């Protein structure tokens, strides 16, 4: 499925970010991410405001060139042809530099790979669902006689909402609902294969999402990015519950009883130590591992999550800290920074398209905003020293936890820095002779 970690670092063939360089033995899916441009819609998603700015500057250069040409021909003002030609060349190069990144996103970004080989560039969205499902099913069938780890990162419930014709109009909740219906069917097909191959009681299955609903994703009056219920905020917001609180569903009939609800703070970072535990391994001891195995909690051996503190980041910026106070069971959360909503009461960043992590798009709080999530899960009523007797005690304890946490951090190169987040032709995966990168596996076979 969707890898979203990229492919190359320094050359087109180094594959430093590729799944096969990070512990996986087989890969089929998108090395990048899914954006509206993959579907070819009229609503570009990638850096939309930036593209509008670039296009405005390009139009200004074009207007300046035409003005100078007309002024020169009409003898309105003296200007050398050399200056006009240089300005025209500069304008052309400026346009090509940004349009090569954003105008051809479908060809540069929306590709499918099998291991190190590109199978579709651009990907055929009409067949992506069936291709992903077929790959996952055949993987299970190939490995049914030995232990395996299958990570399926679905493209569904992510804009653009790729939904096959069979499921369009099936839900009462528009295109998003249709997309959920199809995702549910895909998960059901995978579970059927697990059951058919007699793996039901020996297979640990964990289903979750990577973030909450994408509030800013709209088309006319249709909400395309999901719904977060009572929880404030959404995707791209490192602190608010709506952006980070998602359900987790576990299935392991031979070991775990059904219909058990565990209402404890856990993390997607817990999957790693859980899988290592299941495989009989040991997590590295030379660094702090932020996750904890879920097995004691799932088995009922313990009643509380091992997470006393959870640190919620937006990019590399710490936005909020959650404290699970063990003696009282209270869950506190302190917000050091929150996104600036546009419009103010909307609960989302509609003008920007998604909330930023820093700069003028966030508000820094001193003292931090404090909420008692046990009583106020929607984070509607911030507490203060006047309204909460525990305010100073809680803030001191969270402050010490942040200091201890920061001592464990080791700086690493930022993969999503502005420099690393621009298109680099020399790193572009290409299935043909660059820049003619077009291919389709099925057509090649034919």
XYZ file of C-alpha atoms in Angstrom:
446
model
C 0.000 0.000 0.000
C 1.037 3.580 0.701
C 4.624 3.830 1.944
C 4.895 7.668 1.896
C 8.563 7.653 2.938
C 10.089 8.251 -0.486
C 12.732 6.258 -2.334
C 16.154 7.810 -2.933
C 18.688 9.978 -1.081
C 21.591 10.840 -3.382
C 21.168 8.883 -6.624
C 18.264 7.476 -8.602
C 19.182 3.927 -7.647
C 20.269 4.113 -3.978
C 16.734 3.341 -2.662
C 17.776 4.471 0.816
C 14.185 5.159 1.941
C 12.716 2.108 0.209
C 10.896 -0.529 2.332
C 13.406 -3.196 1.281
C 16.103 -1.114 2.995
C 14.058 -0.995 6.199
C 13.428 -4.604 7.102
C 10.767 -5.637 4.593
C 11.426 -8.483 2.147
C 8.676 -7.619 -0.352
C 6.931 -4.410 -1.362
C 4.036 -3.480 -3.614
C 2.525 -0.018 -3.477
C 3.032 3.745 -3.634
C 6.474 4.941 -2.518
C 5.091 8.485 -2.155
C 1.644 9.696 -1.091
C -1.843 10.042 -2.498
C -2.938 13.523 -3.620
C -5.795 14.900 -5.715
C -3.415 15.255 -8.645
C -3.273 11.443 -8.881
C -6.911 11.496 -9.914
C -6.472 14.453 -12.243
C -9.208 16.471 -10.537
C -9.680 20.210 -10.990
C -8.813 20.792 -7.341
C -5.022 20.503 -6.892
C -3.955 19.596 -3.381
C -0.174 19.810 -3.364
C 0.938 23.255 -2.115
C -2.147 24.873 -3.634
C -1.569 28.342 -2.136
C 2.116 28.175 -3.144
C 1.157 27.237 -6.708
C -1.254 30.193 -6.842
C 1.570 32.489 -5.708
C 4.008 31.074 -8.284
C 1.423 31.466 -11.051
C 0.747 35.090 -9.990
C 4.474 35.912 -10.208
C 4.688 34.189 -13.592
C 1.771 36.271 -14.897
C 3.466 39.433 -13.594
C 6.663 38.554 -15.512
C 4.664 37.821 -18.685
C 2.830 41.150 -18.321
C 6.137 42.979 -17.810
C 7.615 41.377 -20.965
C 4.560 42.289 -23.074
C 4.576 45.833 -21.689
C 8.261 46.260 -22.574
C 7.763 44.798 -26.068
C 4.809 47.094 -26.804
C 6.651 50.082 -25.326
C 9.708 49.295 -27.445
C 7.734 48.893 -30.703
C 5.676 52.028 -30.069
C 8.713 54.030 -28.966
C 7.050 54.856 -25.668
C 10.319 54.370 -23.791
C 13.841 53.302 -24.755
C 14.766 49.774 -23.684
C 17.285 47.380 -25.183
C 16.054 44.151 -26.784
C 18.733 42.327 -24.807
C 16.993 43.273 -21.523
C 13.586 42.155 -22.828
C 14.996 38.825 -24.049
C 16.787 38.221 -20.739
C 13.595 38.945 -18.789
C 11.623 36.610 -21.076
C 14.193 33.807 -20.605
C 14.160 34.362 -16.837
C 10.343 34.158 -16.828
C 10.402 30.940 -18.844
C 12.978 29.329 -16.542
C 11.047 30.469 -13.476
C 7.839 28.931 -14.842
C 9.547 25.658 -15.787
C 11.247 25.387 -12.382
C 7.997 25.338 -10.402
C 5.697 23.810 -13.006
C 7.998 20.794 -13.397
C 7.358 20.070 -9.705
C 3.641 20.768 -9.513
C 2.354 20.503 -13.081
C 3.498 16.903 -13.548
C 2.726 15.603 -10.044
C 0.672 12.744 -11.486
C 3.744 11.440 -13.346
C 6.403 12.138 -10.730
C 4.468 11.219 -7.567
C 1.592 8.861 -8.400
C 3.467 5.663 -9.186
C 3.290 2.010 -8.172
C 6.310 -0.201 -7.480
C 6.886 -3.892 -6.937
C 10.078 -4.220 -4.923
C 12.537 -1.926 -6.789
C 10.692 -1.979 -10.120
C 8.108 0.576 -11.226
C 4.969 -1.188 -12.475
C 2.805 1.861 -13.262
C 3.774 5.470 -13.915
C 1.326 7.106 -13.495
C -0.788 4.591 -11.591
C -4.154 3.460 -12.942
C -6.542 4.364 -10.132
C -9.386 2.323 -11.641
C -7.443 -0.871 -10.946
C -5.441 0.105 -7.858
C -7.966 -1.341 -5.379
C -8.081 -4.747 -7.062
C -4.275 -4.768 -7.527
C -3.588 -4.009 -3.861
C -6.075 -6.641 -2.705
C -4.714 -9.278 -5.091
C -1.154 -8.633 -3.906
C -2.144 -8.931 -0.223
C -4.111 -12.152 -0.815
C -1.311 -13.822 -2.799
C 1.189 -12.765 -0.105
C -0.857 -14.599 2.546
C -1.187 -17.664 0.326
C 2.563 -17.706 -0.390
C 3.513 -17.456 3.270
C 0.738 -19.434 5.002
C 3.091 -22.210 6.123
C 5.488 -19.924 7.995
C 5.294 -16.857 10.259
C 4.724 -13.626 8.318
C 4.152 -9.925 8.865
C 1.771 -8.307 6.389
C 1.473 -4.517 6.591
C -1.408 -3.245 4.437
C -1.559 0.543 4.232
C -4.795 1.160 2.325
C -5.272 4.108 0.000
C -8.895 4.353 1.140
C -10.473 7.076 3.300
C -7.741 9.380 2.043
C -8.358 12.103 -0.499
C -8.886 11.701 -3.378
C -11.514 9.144 -2.446
C -10.736 6.405 -4.956
C -13.906 4.295 -5.090
C -14.668 1.659 -7.709
C -17.976 1.782 -9.566
C -19.349 -1.179 -7.592
C -19.352 0.864 -4.374
C -20.284 4.314 -5.679
C -23.622 5.404 -4.222
C -23.750 2.441 -1.828
C -23.556 4.541 1.346
C -25.960 7.120 2.751
C -22.953 9.311 3.552
C -21.771 10.375 0.114
C -18.454 9.551 -1.503
C -16.640 9.292 1.836
C -19.173 6.735 3.041
C -18.789 4.800 -0.221
C -15.040 4.771 0.326
C -15.465 3.434 3.866
C -17.808 0.720 2.545
C -15.204 -0.402 0.015
C -12.405 -0.355 2.602
C -14.575 -2.472 4.908
C -15.129 -4.953 2.064
C -11.370 -5.140 1.383
C -10.603 -5.841 5.049
C -13.344 -8.469 5.030
C -11.794 -10.176 1.999
C -8.415 -10.359 3.759
C -10.019 -11.825 6.889
C -11.821 -14.400 4.727
C -8.495 -15.526 3.282
C -6.972 -15.768 6.781
C -9.938 -17.923 7.875
C -9.934 -20.063 4.706
C -6.250 -20.886 5.158
C -6.893 -21.973 8.786
C -4.813 -19.100 10.146
C -7.627 -17.498 12.141
C -6.531 -18.575 15.621
C -2.819 -18.038 15.040
C -2.865 -14.604 13.396
C -2.696 -11.365 15.372
C -4.519 -8.622 13.424
C -4.411 -4.935 14.312
C -6.557 -2.379 12.469
C -6.167 1.378 12.996
C -5.798 4.737 11.285
C -2.778 7.019 11.272
C -4.724 10.181 12.198
C -8.178 11.661 12.611
C -10.473 13.075 9.939
C -9.241 15.687 7.455
C -11.639 18.548 8.196
C -10.402 20.860 5.449
C -11.166 18.380 2.662
C -14.347 19.702 1.064
C -15.963 19.784 -2.355
C -18.868 22.242 -2.435
C -20.895 21.216 0.650
C -19.545 17.660 0.776
C -17.164 16.681 3.570
C -14.501 14.450 1.994
C -12.151 13.911 4.896
C -14.159 12.148 7.593
C -15.673 13.281 10.868
C -14.193 13.436 14.360
C -17.331 13.525 16.495
C -16.942 15.402 19.760
C -13.170 15.666 19.402
C -11.612 19.002 18.524
C -9.373 19.454 15.475
C -8.309 16.986 12.805
C -5.552 15.751 10.511
C -2.309 17.715 10.644
C -2.973 19.011 14.159
C -0.342 17.592 16.485
C -2.178 18.249 19.724
C -5.978 18.315 19.459
C -7.725 14.991 20.087
C -9.502 15.040 16.711
C -6.173 14.812 14.925
C -4.615 12.007 16.951
C -7.353 9.965 18.650
C -8.346 6.955 16.527
C -9.831 3.551 17.374
C -7.740 0.416 17.363
C -9.331 -2.984 16.658
C -7.567 -6.230 17.566
C -8.545 -9.720 16.340
C -6.886 -12.901 17.634
C -9.651 -15.454 18.289
C -7.387 -18.257 19.492
C -5.916 -16.107 22.247
C -7.975 -12.981 23.027
C -11.666 -12.928 24.067
C -14.047 -10.968 21.836
C -15.965 -7.789 22.683
C -13.468 -6.489 25.237
C -13.117 -2.676 25.286
C -9.869 -1.208 26.616
C -10.150 2.500 27.362
C -6.497 3.270 27.970
C -4.077 5.617 26.145
C -1.988 3.593 23.693
C -0.016 4.559 20.613
C 0.666 3.347 17.093
C 4.291 3.284 18.302
C 3.203 0.317 20.448
C 2.837 -1.871 17.352
C 6.605 -2.240 16.922
C 7.400 -3.666 20.392
C 4.192 -5.743 20.239
C 5.258 -7.404 16.975
C 8.800 -7.918 18.283
C 7.334 -9.532 21.420
C 5.077 -11.813 19.351
C 8.050 -12.905 17.235
C 10.079 -13.800 20.318
C 12.591 -11.015 19.798
C 13.858 -8.161 21.953
C 13.650 -4.443 21.205
C 16.972 -2.555 20.960
C 18.455 -1.605 24.303
C 20.768 1.150 23.035
C 18.023 3.780 22.711
C 14.724 4.820 24.269
C 11.828 3.024 22.566
C 8.700 5.162 22.886
C 6.267 2.269 22.398
C 5.278 -0.525 24.800
C 4.016 -4.002 23.994
C 0.224 -4.167 24.061
C 0.086 -7.852 25.014
C -0.155 -7.480 28.844
C -3.011 -4.991 28.376
C -4.763 -7.218 25.811
C -4.396 -10.351 27.951
C -5.738 -8.520 31.017
C -2.499 -9.058 32.935
C -2.402 -5.313 33.621
C -5.252 -2.815 33.848
C -3.388 0.325 32.819
C -1.288 1.318 29.839
C 2.446 1.651 30.448
C 2.310 5.152 28.946
C 2.456 7.647 31.779
C 3.358 10.480 29.383
C 2.727 10.809 25.666
C 4.351 13.559 23.603
C 2.338 14.818 20.651
C 4.357 16.410 17.867
C 3.488 18.368 14.766
C 6.503 17.766 12.547
C 9.519 18.308 14.820
C 7.626 20.678 17.131
C 6.200 19.496 20.449
C 2.605 20.739 20.557
C 1.074 18.849 23.468
C 1.809 16.420 26.315
C -0.606 13.901 27.834
C -0.172 12.744 31.440
C -1.950 9.605 32.602
C -1.889 10.184 36.365
C -1.698 6.636 37.678
C -2.752 7.233 41.305
C -6.006 8.972 40.336
C -6.570 7.657 36.786
C -7.020 11.236 35.544
C -5.721 12.070 32.067
C -4.385 15.619 31.716
C -3.220 17.278 28.530
C -1.148 20.447 28.207
C -0.992 22.314 24.881
C 2.187 24.311 24.276
C 1.108 25.336 20.766
C -2.162 25.145 18.843
C -2.990 25.916 15.195
C -4.686 29.188 14.310
C -8.083 28.236 12.887
C -9.287 30.060 9.766
C -12.022 31.242 10.179
C -11.473 31.522 13.906
C -14.492 29.497 15.081
C -14.339 26.889 12.322
C -12.173 24.333 14.134
C -9.978 23.917 11.042
C -7.505 25.761 8.790
C -9.693 26.178 5.718
C -7.721 29.018 4.112
C -4.423 27.121 4.280
C -5.845 23.714 3.384
C -4.134 22.038 6.335
C -2.829 23.451 9.606
C 0.883 24.354 9.807
C 3.178 23.239 12.624
C 5.060 26.496 13.224
C 5.323 30.163 12.317
C 2.400 32.554 12.195
C 0.032 29.621 11.733
C 0.290 28.564 15.391
C -0.324 30.196 18.754
C 2.174 29.515 21.557
C 0.707 29.306 25.060
C 2.508 30.419 28.223
C 1.299 28.999 30.505
C 0.176 26.057 28.371
C -3.514 25.319 27.896
C -4.459 22.534 30.318
C -7.422 20.163 29.948
C -8.757 17.310 32.057
C -9.537 14.776 29.333
C -11.252 12.461 31.806
C -13.992 15.065 32.285
C -13.589 17.178 29.124
C -12.594 14.907 26.185
C -13.661 17.533 23.633
C -11.121 20.004 25.107
C -13.700 22.766 25.348
C -12.813 24.231 28.763
C -9.159 25.102 29.461
C -8.263 25.065 33.137
C -6.342 27.676 35.110
C -4.885 28.080 38.584
C -8.162 29.768 39.567
C -10.406 26.922 38.392
C -8.203 23.872 39.077
C -6.424 23.384 42.429
C -4.055 20.853 40.817
C -3.015 23.254 38.034
C 0.468 24.161 39.319
C 1.255 20.591 40.420
C 0.224 19.152 37.058
C 2.149 21.751 35.056
C 5.333 21.190 37.110
C 5.141 17.420 36.664
C 4.521 17.696 32.899
C 7.374 20.222 32.625
C 9.804 17.767 34.274
C 8.627 14.998 31.933
C 9.328 17.207 28.890
C 12.858 17.939 30.165
C 13.537 14.223 30.682
C 12.068 13.365 27.284
C 14.203 15.923 25.436
C 17.375 14.424 26.921
C 16.586 11.180 25.086
C 16.293 12.787 21.648
C 19.048 12.518 19.045
C 18.902 15.033 16.171
C 18.650 13.475 12.714
C 18.528 14.982 9.201
C 15.030 16.233 8.474
C 13.625 14.251 5.571
C 10.755 16.753 5.248
C 12.850 19.912 5.389
C 12.062 22.500 2.666
C 15.176 21.418 0.738
C 14.292 17.732 0.892
C 10.639 18.339 0.117
C 11.143 19.817 -3.365
C 11.284 17.827 -6.554
C 14.791 16.686 -7.506
C 14.999 15.323 -11.066
C 18.199 13.366 -10.366
C 16.371 11.347 -7.673
C 13.128 10.801 -9.581
C 12.172 7.118 -10.007
C 11.592 6.604 -13.715
C 10.569 3.527 -15.685
C 11.773 4.925 -19.017
C 14.329 7.403 -20.296
C 13.994 10.484 -18.062
C 11.927 12.659 -18.428
C 9.756 10.284 -20.508
C 8.622 8.248 -17.511
C 5.514 6.443 -18.654
C 4.811 2.719 -18.317
C 2.121 0.253 -17.409
C 2.945 -3.279 -16.353
C -0.122 -4.879 -17.956
C 0.514 -3.127 -21.275
C 4.143 -4.227 -21.172
C 3.050 -7.833 -20.677
C 0.619 -7.525 -23.557
